């Protein structure tokens, strides 16, 4: 069973256990529901506090889920990433030119005729000044440029496709543009969908109005990177991968332009996951012609989850503390409910209801409030599904990938939201219900 | 005074409710205080200064910035060529060396990342170390002196030292991570003051440069691949913005820095750019998380005060019979809420301030290159303000409803 299934099973289990208790205790559920209705302002306020706690938790977890989904879907399990030895990140990797040919000719690397399916890459992070940014936008950004020798091969290795109307950059990597000076050519680039949206937002409102695509930059648009003009020749269908935030261009053009002439990484395609694992193992343990570090892509992208772990710890802390606030709220509500209904408790006890059934009766009320708040909170949090956000994926200090991710609210997260809400209801209701249970019938009737 | 005594007595009447509400307020104020502490630190770090500001020189286009060490001296002097040229008042060079303690298993856990610099600059140019309290500064000066005297010395942060399971005085060998095939023998000469540099290390730049110079002797005369890219950043201090601008122009116009080109930006601007990746996270903390917690806080208080008002309608009626005017009754209820919220909020932020700053030595939440955050002094009034504000908002409606309590209605129901 996957994580979503496990969480939902726990939620169903808790609700079923509550229902079983109600059935065993044979308490009049109508009585509890009517009480909640009569004290509706208190019920609504308490449920609203639950709603906010659960909604925030859902949004925060959706952020982490989006990062997790991004790192998991970026790698292909039959690809092997080669970096220089000791490098944990592409930014710090430097592969020797002379080593490339030998590495890609190793047995196990898939070939298309004579051509090994190997993507030769130079990964560069550029500090891009933003020309004339619209009000409120930043003046600089870090832009990730991936220089490639052969766009077609790299696209095949990474499984990337273009939106209709686009094309991969040419063998020369540059083209003349009518509006530019004759002496200068524009550098052809293919951009990820996410960064295309980000770059699109850098345009001033008047430019957006006149643009062919108002949501993002598109084929034919010209942008500045460094001191050169770049023309967009294609937009990648890259949503859900780290390539969504990248700009791809001809390596022999952008490498020297930004002072990085060596290769940073190679991506080799193999038959399947097992072949990839065995090839990575071979490079790490037996290959001696060059000092390299090999990772299967899923392993590499999983290693970028350190930031995710740190965010998760922060989220758990915030959610736990907020939940304590919610618990205090429901405790207040239930203590008040009990003090208002002491006589009811006495009557119920005199009618023969045992103490534990009184406890269940009051506990059910706080659980009902938590279910109401939880459902509303999940519904509110679900609105965040699909929001995009900027973040960073990294394996530790230094390096990392700047990414545009999509928040993902799935069944598992909604289940966690409901579970937290139910837990707040149970913990918050237990103590007041316990105190209600201990009331003596005759004293209650006084 | 009697009014305040009455408020106190009313709060004491239902200790469970007052206690639960106070705990609710305290935990929620705790979260808001921590969030605002992080935001206020980031705001301060990215706020442009008018004088005594720091600038960073780095490679113009790419990250990580890798410049030849030959840039170091002239950049430290602000690229000044004539006596009348503008100059920075102080400068510091940074070279990053990351190394693993185990040549076979290279992981974050057994690695050390050090700034290679001139030791004396630790006291004059490193953020937060340049304005340590006198006693701490005297103590750290001794450590810096040891580093100056020990070319192979290294100062390590407390957390990192514990992680690599070493002690001050130990000798270690670092196998280069970014500087492949470069091994450095280091002696741990001391610790950073607790806080921001808990996970960092600093070593003498002369030792790293000497190791790079010696590299060809053991590698068939070949230079290390990073030999001409070993300078990562140059920090400059300026008396004011005018000097900063002039030095910026001198550096931009100098033909010396062409391959690679360099740029000078204020430290705050550099940090802002780096924080772009966290833009949405920071936005979420500022405009989603903190406000939602404040609303939750108001709801918790509103609920408690609402229950209290509904339970005490008879008491309100009696107060009115005794001559209390509606506004006085309203004031009484508002006073109870404000007292509870204000005291709980103040206590919470004060406890957070003391525990985080003096017991936990900061909150560890890595954003960009900031690993540890402290609760600022201003937080002492944040708690009071949050408590009072949310109590006022939360209790206004229930308190207002007490104005409408009609004596005749209450007593007719009783009769």
Tab-separated table of N, CA and C in Angstrom, chain B residues 224-343:
chain	number	residue	atom	x	y	z
B	224	UNK	N	46.895	22.679	-10.531
B	224	UNK	CA	45.572	22.188	-10.114
B	224	UNK	C	44.506	22.839	-11.010
B	225	UNK	N	43.459	22.078	-11.393
B	225	UNK	CA	42.436	22.669	-12.282
B	225	UNK	C	41.829	23.962	-11.729
B	226	UNK	N	41.821	24.125	-10.412
B	226	UNK	CA	41.230	25.351	-9.843
B	226	UNK	C	42.286	26.376	-9.431
B	227	UNK	N	43.545	26.132	-9.863
B	227	UNK	CA	44.626	27.029	-9.420
B	227	UNK	C	44.355	28.475	-9.808
B	228	UNK	N	43.754	28.658	-10.971
B	228	UNK	CA	43.484	30.033	-11.409
B	228	UNK	C	42.046	30.451	-11.139
B	229	UNK	N	41.370	29.664	-10.303
B	229	UNK	CA	39.964	29.994	-9.995
B	229	UNK	C	39.739	29.903	-8.492
B	230	UNK	N	40.771	30.179	-7.721
B	230	UNK	CA	40.656	29.866	-6.290
B	230	UNK	C	40.057	30.990	-5.450
B	231	UNK	N	39.915	32.175	-6.031
B	231	UNK	CA	39.361	33.283	-5.246
B	231	UNK	C	37.847	33.339	-5.487
B	232	UNK	N	37.087	33.158	-4.432
B	232	UNK	CA	35.633	33.112	-4.624
B	232	UNK	C	34.945	34.465	-4.412
B	233	UNK	N	35.261	35.127	-3.326
B	233	UNK	CA	34.622	36.428	-3.057
B	233	UNK	C	35.630	37.375	-2.429
B	234	UNK	N	35.415	38.651	-2.651
B	234	UNK	CA	36.188	39.666	-1.918
B	234	UNK	C	35.172	40.587	-1.244
B	235	UNK	N	35.293	40.699	0.069
B	235	UNK	CA	34.397	41.586	0.832
B	235	UNK	C	35.105	42.920	1.050
B	236	UNK	N	34.390	43.989	0.849
B	236	UNK	CA	34.964	45.317	1.061
B	236	UNK	C	34.061	46.101	2.012
B	237	UNK	N	34.687	46.938	2.817
B	237	UNK	CA	33.878	47.802	3.697
B	237	UNK	C	34.049	49.258	3.255
B	238	UNK	N	32.942	49.974	3.216
B	238	UNK	CA	32.977	51.367	2.751
B	238	UNK	C	32.411	52.297	3.820
B	239	UNK	N	32.993	53.495	3.911
B	239	UNK	CA	32.459	54.426	4.915
B	239	UNK	C	31.063	54.913	4.537
B	240	UNK	N	30.805	55.068	3.235
B	240	UNK	CA	29.488	55.537	2.813
B	240	UNK	C	29.199	55.084	1.383
B	241	UNK	N	28.027	55.421	0.932
B	241	UNK	CA	27.567	54.962	-0.372
B	241	UNK	C	28.364	55.598	-1.529
B	242	UNK	N	28.819	56.833	-1.286
B	242	UNK	CA	29.558	57.545	-2.336
B	242	UNK	C	30.848	56.787	-2.673
B	243	UNK	N	31.577	56.393	-1.631
B	243	UNK	CA	32.827	55.652	-1.849
B	243	UNK	C	32.510	54.314	-2.523
B	244	UNK	N	31.405	53.701	-2.095
B	244	UNK	CA	30.994	52.420	-2.700
B	244	UNK	C	30.807	52.597	-4.207
B	245	UNK	N	30.092	53.656	-4.582
B	245	UNK	CA	29.809	53.895	-6.004
B	245	UNK	C	31.112	54.136	-6.767
B	246	UNK	N	32.012	54.918	-6.159
B	246	UNK	CA	33.274	55.230	-6.841
B	246	UNK	C	34.120	53.987	-7.041
B	247	UNK	N	34.201	53.188	-5.978
B	247	UNK	CA	34.987	51.945	-6.097
B	247	UNK	C	34.342	51.014	-7.117
B	248	UNK	N	33.009	50.968	-7.118
B	248	UNK	CA	32.288	50.137	-8.084
B	248	UNK	C	32.660	50.522	-9.503
B	249	UNK	N	32.756	51.831	-9.729
B	249	UNK	CA	33.104	52.318	-11.065
B	249	UNK	C	34.559	51.972	-11.418
B	250	UNK	N	35.444	52.128	-10.420
B	250	UNK	CA	36.864	51.792	-10.652
B	250	UNK	C	37.009	50.327	-11.056
B	251	UNK	N	36.257	49.463	-10.368
B	251	UNK	CA	36.359	48.022	-10.648
B	251	UNK	C	35.755	47.717	-12.017
B	252	UNK	N	34.611	48.332	-12.309
B	252	UNK	CA	33.933	48.060	-13.582
B	252	UNK	C	34.769	48.538	-14.763
B	253	UNK	N	35.507	49.638	-14.559
B	253	UNK	CA	36.260	50.216	-15.676
B	253	UNK	C	37.666	49.644	-15.811
B	254	UNK	N	38.090	48.876	-14.816
B	254	UNK	CA	39.456	48.364	-14.867
B	254	UNK	C	39.587	47.267	-15.927
B	255	UNK	N	40.587	47.378	-16.796
B	255	UNK	CA	40.780	46.330	-17.818
B	255	UNK	C	41.357	45.047	-17.213
B	256	UNK	N	41.809	45.147	-15.979
B	256	UNK	CA	42.462	44.018	-15.330
B	256	UNK	C	41.491	42.855	-15.086
B	257	UNK	N	40.228	43.200	-14.873
B	257	UNK	CA	39.259	42.137	-14.526
B	257	UNK	C	38.386	41.810	-15.735
B	258	UNK	N	39.011	41.190	-16.727
B	258	UNK	CA	38.227	40.895	-17.932
B	258	UNK	C	37.936	39.407	-18.075
B	259	UNK	N	38.815	38.575	-17.585
B	259	UNK	CA	38.586	37.146	-17.758
B	259	UNK	C	38.821	36.415	-16.436
B	260	UNK	N	37.827	36.216	-15.628
B	260	UNK	CA	36.439	36.593	-15.854
B	260	UNK	C	36.153	38.032	-15.417
B	261	UNK	N	35.047	38.552	-15.945
B	261	UNK	CA	34.610	39.880	-15.514
B	261	UNK	C	34.061	39.776	-14.089
B	262	UNK	N	34.154	40.884	-13.357
B	262	UNK	CA	33.665	40.857	-11.970
B	262	UNK	C	32.631	41.962	-11.754
B	263	UNK	N	31.938	41.880	-10.649
B	263	UNK	CA	30.978	42.937	-10.307
B	263	UNK	C	31.069	43.227	-8.806
B	264	UNK	N	30.766	44.465	-8.466
B	264	UNK	CA	30.683	44.832	-7.056
B	264	UNK	C	29.228	45.137	-6.744
B	265	UNK	N	28.726	44.524	-5.712
B	265	UNK	CA	27.361	44.847	-5.287
B	265	UNK	C	27.358	44.962	-3.770
B	266	UNK	N	26.357	45.617	-3.232
B	266	UNK	CA	26.299	45.709	-1.781
B	266	UNK	C	25.992	44.314	-1.238
B	267	UNK	N	26.421	44.053	-0.026
B	267	UNK	CA	26.173	42.738	0.575
B	267	UNK	C	24.676	42.463	0.603
B	268	UNK	N	23.898	43.504	0.910
B	268	UNK	CA	22.446	43.304	0.996
B	268	UNK	C	21.860	42.936	-0.358
B	269	UNK	N	22.386	43.531	-1.425
B	269	UNK	CA	21.885	43.218	-2.754
B	269	UNK	C	22.239	41.781	-3.132
B	270	UNK	N	23.482	41.382	-2.805
B	270	UNK	CA	23.902	40.006	-3.084
B	270	UNK	C	23.023	39.005	-2.352
B	271	UNK	N	22.745	39.309	-1.103
B	271	UNK	CA	21.910	38.401	-0.302
B	271	UNK	C	20.497	38.353	-0.880
B	272	UNK	N	19.987	39.529	-1.290
B	272	UNK	CA	18.632	39.585	-1.885
B	272	UNK	C	18.541	38.675	-3.093
B	273	UNK	N	19.581	38.734	-3.945
B	273	UNK	CA	19.558	37.901	-5.148
B	273	UNK	C	19.531	36.437	-4.755
B	274	UNK	N	20.334	36.097	-3.767
B	274	UNK	CA	20.394	34.707	-3.347
B	274	UNK	C	19.069	34.257	-2.749
B	275	UNK	N	18.392	35.193	-2.120
B	275	UNK	CA	17.118	34.836	-1.481
B	275	UNK	C	15.968	34.714	-2.482
B	276	UNK	N	16.238	35.048	-3.745
B	276	UNK	CA	15.172	34.952	-4.755
B	276	UNK	C	14.583	33.550	-4.790
B	277	UNK	N	15.460	32.561	-4.628
B	277	UNK	CA	14.986	31.172	-4.664
B	277	UNK	C	13.996	30.903	-3.538
B	278	UNK	N	14.101	31.682	-2.477
B	278	UNK	CA	13.226	31.465	-1.314
B	278	UNK	C	12.089	32.481	-1.292
B	279	UNK	N	11.955	33.220	-2.403
B	279	UNK	CA	10.981	34.320	-2.437
B	279	UNK	C	9.587	33.867	-2.007
B	280	UNK	N	9.132	32.773	-2.597
B	280	UNK	CA	7.767	32.347	-2.308
B	280	UNK	C	7.631	31.772	-0.902
B	281	UNK	N	8.710	31.144	-0.448
B	281	UNK	CA	8.690	30.601	0.914
B	281	UNK	C	8.579	31.748	1.926
B	282	UNK	N	9.392	32.780	1.690
B	282	UNK	CA	9.368	33.946	2.584
B	282	UNK	C	8.004	34.639	2.490
B	283	UNK	N	7.484	34.730	1.258
B	283	UNK	CA	6.161	35.352	1.072
B	283	UNK	C	5.107	34.567	1.868
B	284	UNK	N	5.184	33.257	1.766
B	284	UNK	CA	4.217	32.406	2.473
B	284	UNK	C	4.295	32.584	3.978
B	285	UNK	N	5.552	32.707	4.479
B	285	UNK	CA	5.709	32.889	5.929
B	285	UNK	C	5.145	34.235	6.358
B	286	UNK	N	5.410	35.254	5.522
B	286	UNK	CA	5.016	36.615	5.898
B	286	UNK	C	3.515	36.855	5.751
B	287	UNK	N	2.950	36.390	4.641
B	287	UNK	CA	1.572	36.775	4.330
B	287	UNK	C	0.546	35.663	4.479
B	288	UNK	N	0.998	34.445	4.720
B	288	UNK	CA	0.047	33.334	4.853
B	288	UNK	C	0.107	32.745	6.263
B	289	UNK	N	1.324	32.317	6.617
B	289	UNK	CA	1.470	31.596	7.882
B	289	UNK	C	1.230	32.511	9.091
B	290	UNK	N	1.982	33.604	9.155
B	290	UNK	CA	1.855	34.482	10.326
B	290	UNK	C	0.440	35.055	10.465
B	291	UNK	N	-0.165	35.598	9.389
B	291	UNK	CA	-1.530	36.114	9.554
B	291	UNK	C	-2.528	35.025	9.958
B	292	UNK	N	-2.383	33.830	9.376
B	292	UNK	CA	-3.335	32.762	9.723
B	292	UNK	C	-3.211	32.387	11.198
B	293	UNK	N	-1.994	32.412	11.707
B	293	UNK	CA	-1.819	32.096	13.139
B	293	UNK	C	-2.445	33.198	13.986
B	294	UNK	N	-2.293	34.440	13.537
B	294	UNK	CA	-2.892	35.548	14.298
B	294	UNK	C	-4.422	35.423	14.316
B	295	UNK	N	-4.993	35.020	13.171
B	295	UNK	CA	-6.454	34.840	13.121
B	295	UNK	C	-6.862	33.685	14.051
B	296	UNK	N	-6.083	32.590	14.009
B	296	UNK	CA	-6.385	31.452	14.896
B	296	UNK	C	-6.358	31.912	16.352
B	297	UNK	N	-5.365	32.737	16.650
B	297	UNK	CA	-5.216	33.257	18.013
B	297	UNK	C	-6.455	34.071	18.404
B	298	UNK	N	-6.900	34.909	17.501
B	298	UNK	CA	-8.102	35.710	17.776
B	298	UNK	C	-9.307	34.804	17.989
B	299	UNK	N	-9.382	33.731	17.195
B	299	UNK	CA	-10.523	32.816	17.327
B	299	UNK	C	-10.517	32.122	18.687
B	300	UNK	N	-9.325	31.703	19.117
B	300	UNK	CA	-9.222	31.019	20.421
B	300	UNK	C	-9.674	31.975	21.537
B	301	UNK	N	-9.212	33.223	21.460
B	301	UNK	CA	-9.585	34.203	22.491
B	301	UNK	C	-11.072	34.529	22.388
B	302	UNK	N	-11.538	34.709	21.163
B	302	UNK	CA	-12.942	35.047	20.959
B	302	UNK	C	-13.853	33.958	21.517
B	303	UNK	N	-13.449	32.719	21.289
B	303	UNK	CA	-14.223	31.587	21.786
B	303	UNK	C	-14.293	31.610	23.314
B	304	UNK	N	-13.120	31.798	23.929
B	304	UNK	CA	-13.077	31.786	25.400
B	304	UNK	C	-13.900	32.936	25.981
B	305	UNK	N	-13.738	34.121	25.409
B	305	UNK	CA	-14.465	35.288	25.939
B	305	UNK	C	-15.957	35.145	25.644
B	306	UNK	N	-16.266	34.610	24.463
B	306	UNK	CA	-17.680	34.394	24.103
B	306	UNK	C	-18.369	33.466	25.094
B	307	UNK	N	-17.707	32.377	25.428
B	307	UNK	CA	-18.272	31.427	26.404
B	307	UNK	C	-18.465	32.134	27.742
B	308	UNK	N	-17.428	32.872	28.128
B	308	UNK	CA	-17.470	33.571	29.408
B	308	UNK	C	-18.645	34.552	29.462
B	309	UNK	N	-18.841	35.296	28.382
B	309	UNK	CA	-19.929	36.283	28.340
B	309	UNK	C	-21.285	35.591	28.431
B	310	UNK	N	-21.429	34.488	27.686
B	310	UNK	CA	-22.728	33.789	27.707
B	310	UNK	C	-23.026	33.227	29.097
B	311	UNK	N	-21.979	32.781	29.783
B	311	UNK	CA	-22.192	32.202	31.114
B	311	UNK	C	-22.493	33.268	32.164
B	312	UNK	N	-22.086	34.506	31.878
B	312	UNK	CA	-22.172	35.534	32.931
B	312	UNK	C	-23.196	36.623	32.632
B	313	UNK	N	-24.232	36.237	31.912
B	313	UNK	CA	-25.262	37.241	31.589
B	313	UNK	C	-25.937	37.756	32.861
B	314	UNK	N	-26.169	36.835	33.793
B	314	UNK	CA	-26.777	37.228	35.072
B	314	UNK	C	-25.898	38.253	35.790
B	315	UNK	N	-24.580	37.949	35.778
B	315	UNK	CA	-23.635	38.847	36.459
B	315	UNK	C	-23.642	40.241	35.808
B	316	UNK	N	-23.715	40.246	34.472
B	316	UNK	CA	-23.761	41.535	33.758
B	316	UNK	C	-24.998	42.327	34.188
B	317	UNK	N	-26.123	41.583	34.290
B	317	UNK	CA	-27.369	42.237	34.676
B	317	UNK	C	-27.245	42.832	36.075
B	318	UNK	N	-26.623	42.048	36.974
B	318	UNK	CA	-26.472	42.549	38.355
B	318	UNK	C	-25.574	43.786	38.369
B	319	UNK	N	-24.498	43.723	37.581
B	319	UNK	CA	-23.596	44.883	37.515
B	319	UNK	C	-24.359	46.117	37.057
B	320	UNK	N	-25.243	45.900	36.098
B	320	UNK	CA	-26.023	47.040	35.597
B	320	UNK	C	-26.970	47.564	36.675
B	321	UNK	N	-27.565	46.591	37.425
B	321	UNK	CA	-28.453	47.015	38.530
B	321	UNK	C	-27.658	47.827	39.534
B	322	UNK	N	-26.378	47.421	39.737
B	322	UNK	CA	-25.537	48.126	40.716
B	322	UNK	C	-25.043	49.478	40.199
B	323	UNK	N	-25.362	49.786	38.967
B	323	UNK	CA	-25.023	51.117	38.453
B	323	UNK	C	-23.942	51.142	37.406
B	324	UNK	N	-23.426	49.981	37.031
B	324	UNK	CA	-22.410	49.964	35.960
B	324	UNK	C	-23.060	50.373	34.648
B	325	UNK	N	-22.400	51.267	33.925
B	325	UNK	CA	-22.921	51.660	32.625
B	325	UNK	C	-22.496	50.621	31.580
B	326	UNK	N	-23.227	50.520	30.431
B	326	UNK	CA	-22.888	49.510	29.407
B	326	UNK	C	-21.419	49.562	29.000
B	327	UNK	N	-20.871	50.798	28.858
B	327	UNK	CA	-19.467	50.896	28.440
B	327	UNK	C	-18.514	50.341	29.489
B	328	UNK	N	-18.932	50.465	30.758
B	328	UNK	CA	-18.063	49.947	31.819
B	328	UNK	C	-18.063	48.417	31.795
B	329	UNK	N	-19.232	47.851	31.506
B	329	UNK	CA	-19.309	46.386	31.422
B	329	UNK	C	-18.484	45.923	30.221
B	330	UNK	N	-18.651	46.657	29.120
B	330	UNK	CA	-17.858	46.334	27.922
B	330	UNK	C	-16.359	46.422	28.255
B	331	UNK	N	-15.980	47.470	28.967
B	331	UNK	CA	-14.577	47.658	29.345
B	331	UNK	C	-14.066	46.536	30.228
B	332	UNK	N	-14.951	46.056	31.085
B	332	UNK	CA	-14.561	44.973	31.991
B	332	UNK	C	-14.198	43.711	31.195
B	333	UNK	N	-15.069	43.381	30.233
B	333	UNK	CA	-14.830	42.168	29.431
B	333	UNK	C	-13.591	42.358	28.544
B	334	UNK	N	-13.525	43.549	27.917
B	334	UNK	CA	-12.341	43.831	27.081
B	334	UNK	C	-11.073	43.775	27.932
B	335	UNK	N	-11.173	44.327	29.126
B	335	UNK	CA	-10.020	44.352	30.041
B	335	UNK	C	-9.559	42.943	30.374
B	336	UNK	N	-10.533	42.058	30.610
B	336	UNK	CA	-10.158	40.675	30.928
B	336	UNK	C	-9.394	40.048	29.763
B	337	UNK	N	-9.936	40.275	28.544
B	337	UNK	CA	-9.297	39.691	27.357
B	337	UNK	C	-7.907	40.287	27.153
B	338	UNK	N	-7.815	41.629	27.294
B	338	UNK	CA	-6.529	42.283	27.060
B	338	UNK	C	-5.493	41.859	28.105
B	339	UNK	N	-5.971	41.733	29.338
B	339	UNK	CA	-5.066	41.307	30.416
B	339	UNK	C	-4.509	39.916	30.112
B	340	UNK	N	-5.436	39.022	29.756
B	340	UNK	CA	-5.047	37.637	29.479
B	340	UNK	C	-4.109	37.580	28.261
B	341	UNK	N	-4.544	38.225	27.179
B	341	UNK	CA	-3.742	38.192	25.938
B	341	UNK	C	-2.398	38.869	26.117
B	342	UNK	N	-2.418	40.059	26.748
B	342	UNK	CA	-1.186	40.830	26.908
B	342	UNK	C	-0.167	40.099	27.756
B	343	UNK	N	-0.631	39.614	28.922
B	343	UNK	CA	0.308	38.942	29.837
B	343	UNK	C	0.841	37.648	29.195
